[in-house]
CSV table of C-alpha atoms and ligand atoms in Angstrom, one decimal:
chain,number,residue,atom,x,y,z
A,1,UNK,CA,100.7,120.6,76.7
A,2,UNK,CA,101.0,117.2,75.1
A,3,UNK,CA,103.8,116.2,77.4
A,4,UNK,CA,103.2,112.8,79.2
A,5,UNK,CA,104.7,113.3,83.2
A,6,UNK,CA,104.9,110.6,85.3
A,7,UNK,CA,105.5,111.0,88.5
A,8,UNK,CA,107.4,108.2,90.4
A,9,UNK,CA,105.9,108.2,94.0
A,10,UNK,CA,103.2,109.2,95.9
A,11,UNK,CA,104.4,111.3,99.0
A,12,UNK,CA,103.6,114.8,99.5
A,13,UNK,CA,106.2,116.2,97.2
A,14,UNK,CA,104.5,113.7,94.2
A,15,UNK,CA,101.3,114.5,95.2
A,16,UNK,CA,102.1,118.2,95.6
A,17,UNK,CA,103.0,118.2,92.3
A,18,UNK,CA,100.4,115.9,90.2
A,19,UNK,CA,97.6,118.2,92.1
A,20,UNK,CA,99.3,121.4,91.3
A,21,UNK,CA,99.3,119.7,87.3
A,22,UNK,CA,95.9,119.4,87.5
A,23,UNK,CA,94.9,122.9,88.8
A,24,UNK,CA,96.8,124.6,85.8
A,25,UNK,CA,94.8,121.9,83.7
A,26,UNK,CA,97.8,119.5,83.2
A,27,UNK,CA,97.3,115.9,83.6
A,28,UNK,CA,100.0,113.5,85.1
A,29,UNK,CA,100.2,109.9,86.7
A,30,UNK,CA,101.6,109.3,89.7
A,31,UNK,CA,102.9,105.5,90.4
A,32,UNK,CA,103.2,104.0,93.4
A,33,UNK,CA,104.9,101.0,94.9
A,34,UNK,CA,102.4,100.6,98.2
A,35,UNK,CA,99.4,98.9,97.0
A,36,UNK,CA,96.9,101.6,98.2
A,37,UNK,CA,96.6,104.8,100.2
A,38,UNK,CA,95.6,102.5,103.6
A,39,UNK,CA,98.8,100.0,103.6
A,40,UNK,CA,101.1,101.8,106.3
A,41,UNK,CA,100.5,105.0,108.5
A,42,UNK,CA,102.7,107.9,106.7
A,43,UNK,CA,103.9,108.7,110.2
A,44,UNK,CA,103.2,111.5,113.0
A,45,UNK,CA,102.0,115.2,112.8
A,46,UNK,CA,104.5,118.0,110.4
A,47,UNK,CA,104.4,121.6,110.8
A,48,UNK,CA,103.8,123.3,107.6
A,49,UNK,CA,105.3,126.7,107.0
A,50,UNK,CA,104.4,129.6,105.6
A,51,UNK,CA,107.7,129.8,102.9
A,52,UNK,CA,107.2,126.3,102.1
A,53,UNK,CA,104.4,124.0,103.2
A,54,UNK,CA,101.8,126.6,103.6
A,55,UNK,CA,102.7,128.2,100.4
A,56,UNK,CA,102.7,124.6,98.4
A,57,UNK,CA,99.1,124.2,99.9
A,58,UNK,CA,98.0,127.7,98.0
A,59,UNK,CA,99.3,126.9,94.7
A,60,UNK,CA,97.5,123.8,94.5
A,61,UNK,CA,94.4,125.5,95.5
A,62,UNK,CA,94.1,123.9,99.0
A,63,UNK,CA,95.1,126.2,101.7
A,64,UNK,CA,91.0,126.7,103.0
A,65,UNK,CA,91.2,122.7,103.2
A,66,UNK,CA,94.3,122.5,104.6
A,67,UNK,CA,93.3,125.1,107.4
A,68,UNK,CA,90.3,122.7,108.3
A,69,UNK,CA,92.8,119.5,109.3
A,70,UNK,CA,95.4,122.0,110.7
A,71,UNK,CA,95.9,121.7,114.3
A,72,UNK,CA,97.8,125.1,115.5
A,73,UNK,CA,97.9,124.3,119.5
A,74,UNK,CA,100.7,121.9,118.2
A,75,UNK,CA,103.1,124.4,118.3
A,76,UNK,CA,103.7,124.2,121.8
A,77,UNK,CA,107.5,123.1,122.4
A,78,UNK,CA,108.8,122.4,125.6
A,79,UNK,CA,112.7,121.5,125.8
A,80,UNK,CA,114.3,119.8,128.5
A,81,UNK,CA,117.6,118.3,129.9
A,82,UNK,CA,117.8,114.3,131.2
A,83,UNK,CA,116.5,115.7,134.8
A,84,UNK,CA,113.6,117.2,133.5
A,85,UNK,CA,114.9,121.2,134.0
A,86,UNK,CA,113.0,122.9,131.6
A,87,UNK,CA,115.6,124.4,128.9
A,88,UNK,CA,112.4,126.5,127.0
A,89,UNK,CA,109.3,126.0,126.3
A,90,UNK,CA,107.0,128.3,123.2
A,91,UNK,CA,103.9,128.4,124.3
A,92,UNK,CA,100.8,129.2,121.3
A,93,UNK,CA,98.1,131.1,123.4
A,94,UNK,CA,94.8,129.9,122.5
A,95,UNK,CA,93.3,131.9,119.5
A,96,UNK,CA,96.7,133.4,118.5
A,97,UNK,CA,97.1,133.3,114.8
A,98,UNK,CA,99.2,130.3,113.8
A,99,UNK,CA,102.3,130.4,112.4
A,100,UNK,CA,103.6,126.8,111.7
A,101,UNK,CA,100.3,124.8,112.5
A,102,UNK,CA,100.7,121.0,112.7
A,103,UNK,CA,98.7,118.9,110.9
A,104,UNK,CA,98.7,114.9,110.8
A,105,UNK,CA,99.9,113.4,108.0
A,106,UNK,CA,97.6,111.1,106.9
A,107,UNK,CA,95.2,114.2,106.7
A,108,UNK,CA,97.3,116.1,104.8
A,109,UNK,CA,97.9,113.0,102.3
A,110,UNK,CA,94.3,111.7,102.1
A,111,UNK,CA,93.5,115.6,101.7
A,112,UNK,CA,95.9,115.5,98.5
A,113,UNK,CA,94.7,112.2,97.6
A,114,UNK,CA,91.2,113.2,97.0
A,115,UNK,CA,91.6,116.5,95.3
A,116,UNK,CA,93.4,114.1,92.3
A,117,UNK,CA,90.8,113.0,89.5
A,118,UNK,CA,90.5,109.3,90.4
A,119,UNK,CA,93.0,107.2,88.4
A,120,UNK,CA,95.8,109.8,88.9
A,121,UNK,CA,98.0,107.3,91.6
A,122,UNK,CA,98.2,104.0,89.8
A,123,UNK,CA,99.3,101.8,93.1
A,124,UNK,CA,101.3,98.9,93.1
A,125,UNK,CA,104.1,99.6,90.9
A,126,UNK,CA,107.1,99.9,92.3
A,127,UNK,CA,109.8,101.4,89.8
A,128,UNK,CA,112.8,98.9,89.0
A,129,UNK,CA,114.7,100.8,86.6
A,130,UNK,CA,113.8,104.0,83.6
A,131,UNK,CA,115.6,103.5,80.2
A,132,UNK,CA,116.1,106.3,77.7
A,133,UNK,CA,114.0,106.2,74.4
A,134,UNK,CA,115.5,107.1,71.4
A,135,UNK,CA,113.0,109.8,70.9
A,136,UNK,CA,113.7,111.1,74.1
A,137,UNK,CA,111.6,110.6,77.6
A,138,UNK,CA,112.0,106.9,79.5
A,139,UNK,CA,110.5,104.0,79.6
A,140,UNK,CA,109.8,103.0,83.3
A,141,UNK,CA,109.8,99.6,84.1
A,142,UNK,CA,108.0,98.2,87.1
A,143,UNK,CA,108.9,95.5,89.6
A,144,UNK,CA,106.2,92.5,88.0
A,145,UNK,CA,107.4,93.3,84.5
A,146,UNK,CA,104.8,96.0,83.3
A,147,UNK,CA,106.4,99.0,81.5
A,148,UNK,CA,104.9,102.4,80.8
A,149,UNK,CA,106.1,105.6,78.8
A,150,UNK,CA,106.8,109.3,79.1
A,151,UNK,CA,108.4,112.4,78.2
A,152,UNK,CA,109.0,113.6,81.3
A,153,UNK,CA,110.0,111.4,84.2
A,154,UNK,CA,110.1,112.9,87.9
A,155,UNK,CA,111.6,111.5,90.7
A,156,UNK,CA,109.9,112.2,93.7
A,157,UNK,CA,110.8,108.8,95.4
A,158,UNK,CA,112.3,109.6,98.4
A,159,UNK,CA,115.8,108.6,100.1
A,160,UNK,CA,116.4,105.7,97.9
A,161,UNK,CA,115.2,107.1,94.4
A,162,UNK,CA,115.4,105.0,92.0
A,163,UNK,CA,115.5,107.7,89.4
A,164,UNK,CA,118.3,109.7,91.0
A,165,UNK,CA,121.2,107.4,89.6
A,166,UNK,CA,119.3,109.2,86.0
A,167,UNK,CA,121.1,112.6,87.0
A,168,UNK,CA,123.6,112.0,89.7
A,169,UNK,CA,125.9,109.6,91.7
A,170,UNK,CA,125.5,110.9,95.0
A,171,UNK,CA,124.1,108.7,97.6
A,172,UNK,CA,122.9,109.2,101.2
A,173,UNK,CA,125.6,108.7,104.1
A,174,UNK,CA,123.7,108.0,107.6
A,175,UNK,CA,123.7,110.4,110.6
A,176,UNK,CA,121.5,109.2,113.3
A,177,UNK,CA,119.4,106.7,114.2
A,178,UNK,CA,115.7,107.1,114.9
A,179,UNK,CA,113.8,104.9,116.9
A,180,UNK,CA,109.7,104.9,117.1
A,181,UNK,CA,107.9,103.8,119.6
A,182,UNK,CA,103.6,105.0,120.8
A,183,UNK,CA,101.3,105.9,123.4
A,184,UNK,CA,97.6,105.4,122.4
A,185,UNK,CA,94.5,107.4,124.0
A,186,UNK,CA,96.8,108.9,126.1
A,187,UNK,CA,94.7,111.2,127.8
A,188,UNK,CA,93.1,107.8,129.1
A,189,UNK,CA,95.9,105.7,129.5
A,190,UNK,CA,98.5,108.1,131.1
A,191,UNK,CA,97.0,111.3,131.8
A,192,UNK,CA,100.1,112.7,133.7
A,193,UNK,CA,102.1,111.7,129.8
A,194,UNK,CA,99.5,113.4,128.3
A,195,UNK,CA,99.9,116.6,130.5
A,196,UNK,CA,103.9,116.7,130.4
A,197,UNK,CA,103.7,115.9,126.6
A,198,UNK,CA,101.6,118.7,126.4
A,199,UNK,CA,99.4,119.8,123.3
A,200,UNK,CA,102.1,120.0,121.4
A,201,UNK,CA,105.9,118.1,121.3
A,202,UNK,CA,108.2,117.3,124.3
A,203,UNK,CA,112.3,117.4,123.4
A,204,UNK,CA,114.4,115.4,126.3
A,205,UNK,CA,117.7,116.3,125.0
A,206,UNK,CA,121.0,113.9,126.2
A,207,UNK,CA,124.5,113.0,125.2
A,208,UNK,CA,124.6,112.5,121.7
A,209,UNK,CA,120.9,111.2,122.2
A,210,UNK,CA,117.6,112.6,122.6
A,211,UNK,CA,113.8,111.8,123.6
A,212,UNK,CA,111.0,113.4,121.9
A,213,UNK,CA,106.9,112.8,122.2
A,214,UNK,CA,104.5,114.7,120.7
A,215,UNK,CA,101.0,114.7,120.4
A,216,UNK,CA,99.0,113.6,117.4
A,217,UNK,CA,95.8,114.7,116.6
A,218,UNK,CA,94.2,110.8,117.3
A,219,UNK,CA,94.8,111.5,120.9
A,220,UNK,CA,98.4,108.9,120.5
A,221,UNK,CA,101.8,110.2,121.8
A,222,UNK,CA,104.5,109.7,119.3
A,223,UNK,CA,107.4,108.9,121.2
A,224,UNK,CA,110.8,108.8,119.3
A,225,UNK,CA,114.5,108.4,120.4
A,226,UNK,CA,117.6,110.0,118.3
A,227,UNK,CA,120.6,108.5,118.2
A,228,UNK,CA,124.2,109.8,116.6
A,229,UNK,CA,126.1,107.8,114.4
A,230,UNK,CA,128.8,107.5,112.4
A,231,UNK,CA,128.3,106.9,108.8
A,232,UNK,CA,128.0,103.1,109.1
A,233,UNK,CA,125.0,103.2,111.3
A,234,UNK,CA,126.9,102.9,114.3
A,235,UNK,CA,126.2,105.0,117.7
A,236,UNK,CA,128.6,106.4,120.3
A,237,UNK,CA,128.7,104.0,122.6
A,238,UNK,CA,129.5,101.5,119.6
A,239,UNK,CA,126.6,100.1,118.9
A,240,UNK,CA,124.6,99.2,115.8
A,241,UNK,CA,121.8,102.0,116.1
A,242,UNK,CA,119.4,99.3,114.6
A,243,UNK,CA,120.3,96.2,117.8
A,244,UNK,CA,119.8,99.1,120.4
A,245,UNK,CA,115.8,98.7,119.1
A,246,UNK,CA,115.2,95.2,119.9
A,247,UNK,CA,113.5,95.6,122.8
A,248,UNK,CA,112.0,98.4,125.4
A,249,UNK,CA,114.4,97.1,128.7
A,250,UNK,CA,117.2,97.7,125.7
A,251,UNK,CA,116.1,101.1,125.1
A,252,UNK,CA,115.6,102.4,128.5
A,253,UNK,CA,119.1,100.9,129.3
A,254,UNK,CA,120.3,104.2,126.6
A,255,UNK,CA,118.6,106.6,129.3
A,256,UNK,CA,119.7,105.3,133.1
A,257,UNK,CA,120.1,108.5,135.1
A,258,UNK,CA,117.3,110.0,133.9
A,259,UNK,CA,114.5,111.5,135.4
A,260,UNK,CA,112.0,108.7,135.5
A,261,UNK,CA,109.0,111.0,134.7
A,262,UNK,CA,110.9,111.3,131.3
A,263,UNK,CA,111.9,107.5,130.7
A,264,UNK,CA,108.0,106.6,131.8
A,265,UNK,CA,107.4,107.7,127.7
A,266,UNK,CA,109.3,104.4,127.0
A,267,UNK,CA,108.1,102.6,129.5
A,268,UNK,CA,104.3,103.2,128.7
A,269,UNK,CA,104.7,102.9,124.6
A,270,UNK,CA,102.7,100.1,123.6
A,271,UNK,CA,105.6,97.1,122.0
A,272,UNK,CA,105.9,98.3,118.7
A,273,UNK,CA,108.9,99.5,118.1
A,274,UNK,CA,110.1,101.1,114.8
A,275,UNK,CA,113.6,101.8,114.2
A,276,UNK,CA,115.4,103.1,111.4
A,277,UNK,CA,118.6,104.8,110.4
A,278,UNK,CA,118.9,108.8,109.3
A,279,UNK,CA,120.2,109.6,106.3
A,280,UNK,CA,121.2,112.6,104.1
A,281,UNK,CA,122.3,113.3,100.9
A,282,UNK,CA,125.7,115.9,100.6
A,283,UNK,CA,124.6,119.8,101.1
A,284,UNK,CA,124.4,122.0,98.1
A,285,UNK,CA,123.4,119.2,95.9
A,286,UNK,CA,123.2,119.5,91.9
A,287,UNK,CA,123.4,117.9,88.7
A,288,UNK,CA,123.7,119.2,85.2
A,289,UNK,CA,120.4,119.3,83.7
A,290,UNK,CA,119.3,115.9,81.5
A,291,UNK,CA,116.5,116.3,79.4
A,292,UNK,CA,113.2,114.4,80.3
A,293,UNK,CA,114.0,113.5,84.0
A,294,UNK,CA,114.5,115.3,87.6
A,295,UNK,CA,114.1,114.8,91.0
A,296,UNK,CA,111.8,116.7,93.8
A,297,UNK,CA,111.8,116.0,97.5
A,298,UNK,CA,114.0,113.7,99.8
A,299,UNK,CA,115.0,112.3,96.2
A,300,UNK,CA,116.6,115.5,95.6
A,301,UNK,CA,118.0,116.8,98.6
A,302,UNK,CA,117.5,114.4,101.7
A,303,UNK,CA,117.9,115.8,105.2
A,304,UNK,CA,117.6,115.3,108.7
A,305,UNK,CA,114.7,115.1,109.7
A,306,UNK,CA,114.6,118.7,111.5
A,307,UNK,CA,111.4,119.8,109.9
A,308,UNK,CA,112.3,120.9,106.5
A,309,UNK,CA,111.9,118.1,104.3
A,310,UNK,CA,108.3,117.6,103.8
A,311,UNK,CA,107.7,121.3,103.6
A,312,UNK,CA,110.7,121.7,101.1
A,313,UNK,CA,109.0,118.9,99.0
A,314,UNK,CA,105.9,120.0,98.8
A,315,UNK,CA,107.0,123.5,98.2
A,316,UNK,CA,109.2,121.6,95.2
A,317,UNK,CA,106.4,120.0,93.8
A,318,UNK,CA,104.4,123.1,93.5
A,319,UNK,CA,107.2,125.2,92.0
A,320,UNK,CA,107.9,122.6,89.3
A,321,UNK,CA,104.3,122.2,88.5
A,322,UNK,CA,104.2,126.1,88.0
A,323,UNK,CA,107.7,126.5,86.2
A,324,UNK,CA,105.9,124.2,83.8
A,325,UNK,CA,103.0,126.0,83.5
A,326,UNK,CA,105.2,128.9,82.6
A,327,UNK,CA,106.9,127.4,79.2
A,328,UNK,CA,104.3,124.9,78.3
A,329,UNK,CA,105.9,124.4,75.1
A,330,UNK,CA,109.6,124.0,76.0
A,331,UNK,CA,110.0,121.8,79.1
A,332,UNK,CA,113.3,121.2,78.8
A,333,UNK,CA,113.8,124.8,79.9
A,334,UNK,CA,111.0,124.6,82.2
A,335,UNK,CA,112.9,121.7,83.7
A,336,UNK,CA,116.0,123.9,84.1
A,337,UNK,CA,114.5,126.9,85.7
A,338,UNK,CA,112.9,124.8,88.2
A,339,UNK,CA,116.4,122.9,89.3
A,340,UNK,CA,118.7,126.3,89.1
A,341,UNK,CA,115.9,127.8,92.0
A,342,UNK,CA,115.8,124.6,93.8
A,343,UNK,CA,119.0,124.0,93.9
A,344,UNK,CA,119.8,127.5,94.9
A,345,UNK,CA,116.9,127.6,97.5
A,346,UNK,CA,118.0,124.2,99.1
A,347,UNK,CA,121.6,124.6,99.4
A,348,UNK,CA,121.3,127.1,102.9
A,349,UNK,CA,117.9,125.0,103.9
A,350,UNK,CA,120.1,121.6,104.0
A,351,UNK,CA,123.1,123.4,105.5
A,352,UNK,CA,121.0,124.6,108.1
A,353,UNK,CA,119.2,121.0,108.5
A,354,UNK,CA,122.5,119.9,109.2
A,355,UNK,CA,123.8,122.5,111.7
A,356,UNK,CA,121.0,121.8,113.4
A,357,UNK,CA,121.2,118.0,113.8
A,358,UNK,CA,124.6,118.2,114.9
A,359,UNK,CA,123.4,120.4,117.5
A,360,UNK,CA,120.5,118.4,118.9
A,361,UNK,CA,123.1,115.5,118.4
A,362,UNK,CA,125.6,116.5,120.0
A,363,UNK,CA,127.4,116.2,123.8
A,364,UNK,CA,126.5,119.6,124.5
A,365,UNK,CA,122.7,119.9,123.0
A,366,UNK,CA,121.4,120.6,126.5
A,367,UNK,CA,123.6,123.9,126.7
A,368,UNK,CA,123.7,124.9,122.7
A,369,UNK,CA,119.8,124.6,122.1
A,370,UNK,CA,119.2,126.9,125.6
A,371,UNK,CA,121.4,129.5,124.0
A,372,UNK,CA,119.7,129.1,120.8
A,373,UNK,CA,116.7,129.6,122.2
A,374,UNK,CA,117.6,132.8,124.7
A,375,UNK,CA,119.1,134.4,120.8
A,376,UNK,CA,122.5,134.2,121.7
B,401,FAD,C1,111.2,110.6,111.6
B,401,FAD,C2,111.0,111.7,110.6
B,401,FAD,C3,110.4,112.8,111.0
B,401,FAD,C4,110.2,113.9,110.1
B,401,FAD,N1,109.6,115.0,110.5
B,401,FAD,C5,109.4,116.0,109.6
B,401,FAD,C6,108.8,117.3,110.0
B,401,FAD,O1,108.3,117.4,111.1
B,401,FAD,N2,108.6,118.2,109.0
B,401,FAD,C7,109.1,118.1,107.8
B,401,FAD,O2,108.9,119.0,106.9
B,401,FAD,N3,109.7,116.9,107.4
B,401,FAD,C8,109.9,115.9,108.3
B,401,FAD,N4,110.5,114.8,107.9
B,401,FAD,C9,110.9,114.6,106.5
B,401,FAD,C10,109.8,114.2,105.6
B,401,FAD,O3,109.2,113.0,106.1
B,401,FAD,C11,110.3,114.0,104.2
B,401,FAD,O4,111.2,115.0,103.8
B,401,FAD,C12,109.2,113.9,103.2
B,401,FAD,O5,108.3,112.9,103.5
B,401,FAD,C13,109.7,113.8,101.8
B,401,FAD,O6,108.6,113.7,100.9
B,401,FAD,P1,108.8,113.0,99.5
B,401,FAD,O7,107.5,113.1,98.8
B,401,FAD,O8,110.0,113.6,98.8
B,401,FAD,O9,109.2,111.5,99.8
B,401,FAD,P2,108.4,110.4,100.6
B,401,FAD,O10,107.5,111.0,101.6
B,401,FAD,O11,109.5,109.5,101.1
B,401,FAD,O12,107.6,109.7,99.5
B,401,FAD,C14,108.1,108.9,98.5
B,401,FAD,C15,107.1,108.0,97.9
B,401,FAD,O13,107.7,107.2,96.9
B,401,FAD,C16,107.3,105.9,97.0
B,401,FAD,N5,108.4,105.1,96.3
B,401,FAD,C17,109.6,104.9,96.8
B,401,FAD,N6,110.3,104.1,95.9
B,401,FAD,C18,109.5,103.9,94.9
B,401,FAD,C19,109.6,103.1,93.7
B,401,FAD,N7,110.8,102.5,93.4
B,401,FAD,N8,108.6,103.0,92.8
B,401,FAD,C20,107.4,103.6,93.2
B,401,FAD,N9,107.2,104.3,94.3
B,401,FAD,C21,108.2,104.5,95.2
B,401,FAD,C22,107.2,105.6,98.5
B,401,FAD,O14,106.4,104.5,98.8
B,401,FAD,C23,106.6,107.0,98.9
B,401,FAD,O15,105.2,106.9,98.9
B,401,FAD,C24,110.7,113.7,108.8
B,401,FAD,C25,111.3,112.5,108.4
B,401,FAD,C26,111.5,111.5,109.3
B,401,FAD,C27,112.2,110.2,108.9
């Protein structure tokens, strides 16, 4: 195939994809707007599953590597309400096989990120705008003025895609608001955090509000607070989800009444503190098919952040590379047979996303998720 592909962005759905390319022999570059792999931690610990994530990691020839980094004593969930009453709790015994192991994921990057031939991510070059070319495929045109050409351009850019405006004019409307905070060593620091946190996650579920920890494999606590919101950003109690992240005394005044065992997360988080607003494009999501350019990923079908979307990318990124392996010499209809399955595969997978955020979100969460959980 004499088909140039560049990818635009280098997340697991890009990278996914560009190593998937390269296992059925097809080349691609990925750019990148962060100016190498090191600049900013890509976040916590993901559970890849065995439709999606686990799936992605065998088509791109990865799955033994992937099982090395995988840590499957993250499974453990424990829920509980504000006072601490445990609502459920899964519990992984030791040597069971794992069904949705957790892995970090800067393992799982850097593991995708050296299975690439080097030169593959081209870093630094952050994607202002593609123009059409008159003999079909875009040129892309980078932030400091340097252009580059292909036939086949593919968003995999995340929530704010630059390439989506190419296919559609649907933009993401926030839900939530997500707030970051960290425990480091925390078997050291706070041994009794480490022992309620668990091996696995923690969910403290509220009023339209939650608190979550879980463990990462560095020995840290991620500790995270949801918020609901309306569409502008702003939560229940009216106020801007991104001023209710200013400071620690700020956020623990969200959680008075609760069971100081549960606010001690906050309270021993080191001072950063890392908020941002949810977002998600409309369920069911689709475009009629343009030649030369689509979208994989959080580009294509942003969610809440309930643990689809980096499995769903990935699983994108393998299934395009492969739907392109299948017609090598028409990708235009390569291209299509890809979107009709994604689009068909992600409409119930965002619904559901959503269902479920609204639950966890909601006044009730405490009651709905214990129900949930008992099957009812
Ligand atoms: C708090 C939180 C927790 C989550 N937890 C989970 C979970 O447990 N399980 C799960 O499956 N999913 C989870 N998700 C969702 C998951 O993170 C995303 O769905 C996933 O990262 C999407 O991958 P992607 O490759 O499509 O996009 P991204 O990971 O966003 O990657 C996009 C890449 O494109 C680059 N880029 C952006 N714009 C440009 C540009 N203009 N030019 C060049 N490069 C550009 C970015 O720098 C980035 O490297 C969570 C999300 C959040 C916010």
């Amino acid at each position: 195939m004499n088909t140039r592909i560049a990818i635009v962005g280098a997340g697991l759905g890009g990278l996914t994809l560009a190593r998937t390319l390269h296992v059925n022999a097809v080349e691609a570059v990925v750019y990148e707007r962060e100016v190498s792999p090191a600049v900013r931690s890509q976040g916590g610990s993901l559970d890849l599953h065995p439709d999606s994530g686990q799936r992605a990691m065998v088509e791109a020839g990865l799955a033994d590597e992937f099982w090395s980094i995988a840590r499957p004593e993250g499974e453990d969930l424990r829920i509980v309400d504000p006072t601490g009453a445990t609502l459920a709790h899964k519990v992984v015994p030791k040597g069971a096989p794992a069904a949705r192991p957790e892995v970090d994921r800067n393992a799982l990057r850097d593991l995708l990120l050296s299975s690439l031939p080097d030169g593959t991510v081209v870093w630094g070059h952050r994607l202002s705008e593609a123009t059409e070319r008159a003999q079909g495929g875009f040129r892309l045109h980078f932030d400091d003025g340097v252009t580059a050409e292909c036939d086949l351009l593919v968003g995999a850019d995340g929530a704010r895609s630059r390439v989506r405006p190419l296919v559609t004019d649907a933009e993401p409307v926030y839900t939530g608001a997500y707030v970051e905070l960290g425990i480091r060593d925390a078997d050291r620091t706070h041994p009794e955090l480490a022992e309620l946190v668990g091996p696995g996650s923690l969910w403290c579920l509220g009023v339209n509000q939650n608190l979550s920890a879980q463990r990462n494999g560095d020995g840290s606590i991620r500790v995270s607070i949801t918020l609901r919101t309306d569409e502008d950003g702003v939560n229940t109690s009216g106020l801007n989800a991104n001023d209710t992240a200013t400071s620690k005394a700020a956020l623990l005044d969200l959680f008075g009444g609760w069971n100081p065992r549960l606010t001690a997360l906050i309270e021993a988080s080191d001072d950063t503190i890392v908020p941002r607003l949810i977002a998600a494009l409309p369920v069911g999501l689709s475009w009629d098919a343009r030649p030369g350019v689509t979208l994989i990923g959080d580009a294509a079908h942003l969610m809440p952040p309930v643990g689809e979307g980096a499995n769903q990318a990935m699983l994108d990124g393998a299934e395009l590379a492969l739907a392109l392996n299948a017609h090598p010499d028409d990708r235009v209809a390569a291209v299509r047979a890809f979107e009709h399955a994604m689009f068909g595969r992600m409409h119930g997978v965002a619904a559901e996303s959503a269902d479920m955020e609204a639950m966890l979100l909601s006044p009730t969460a405490a009651a709905d998720v214990s129900r949930f959980f008992a099957g009812e």
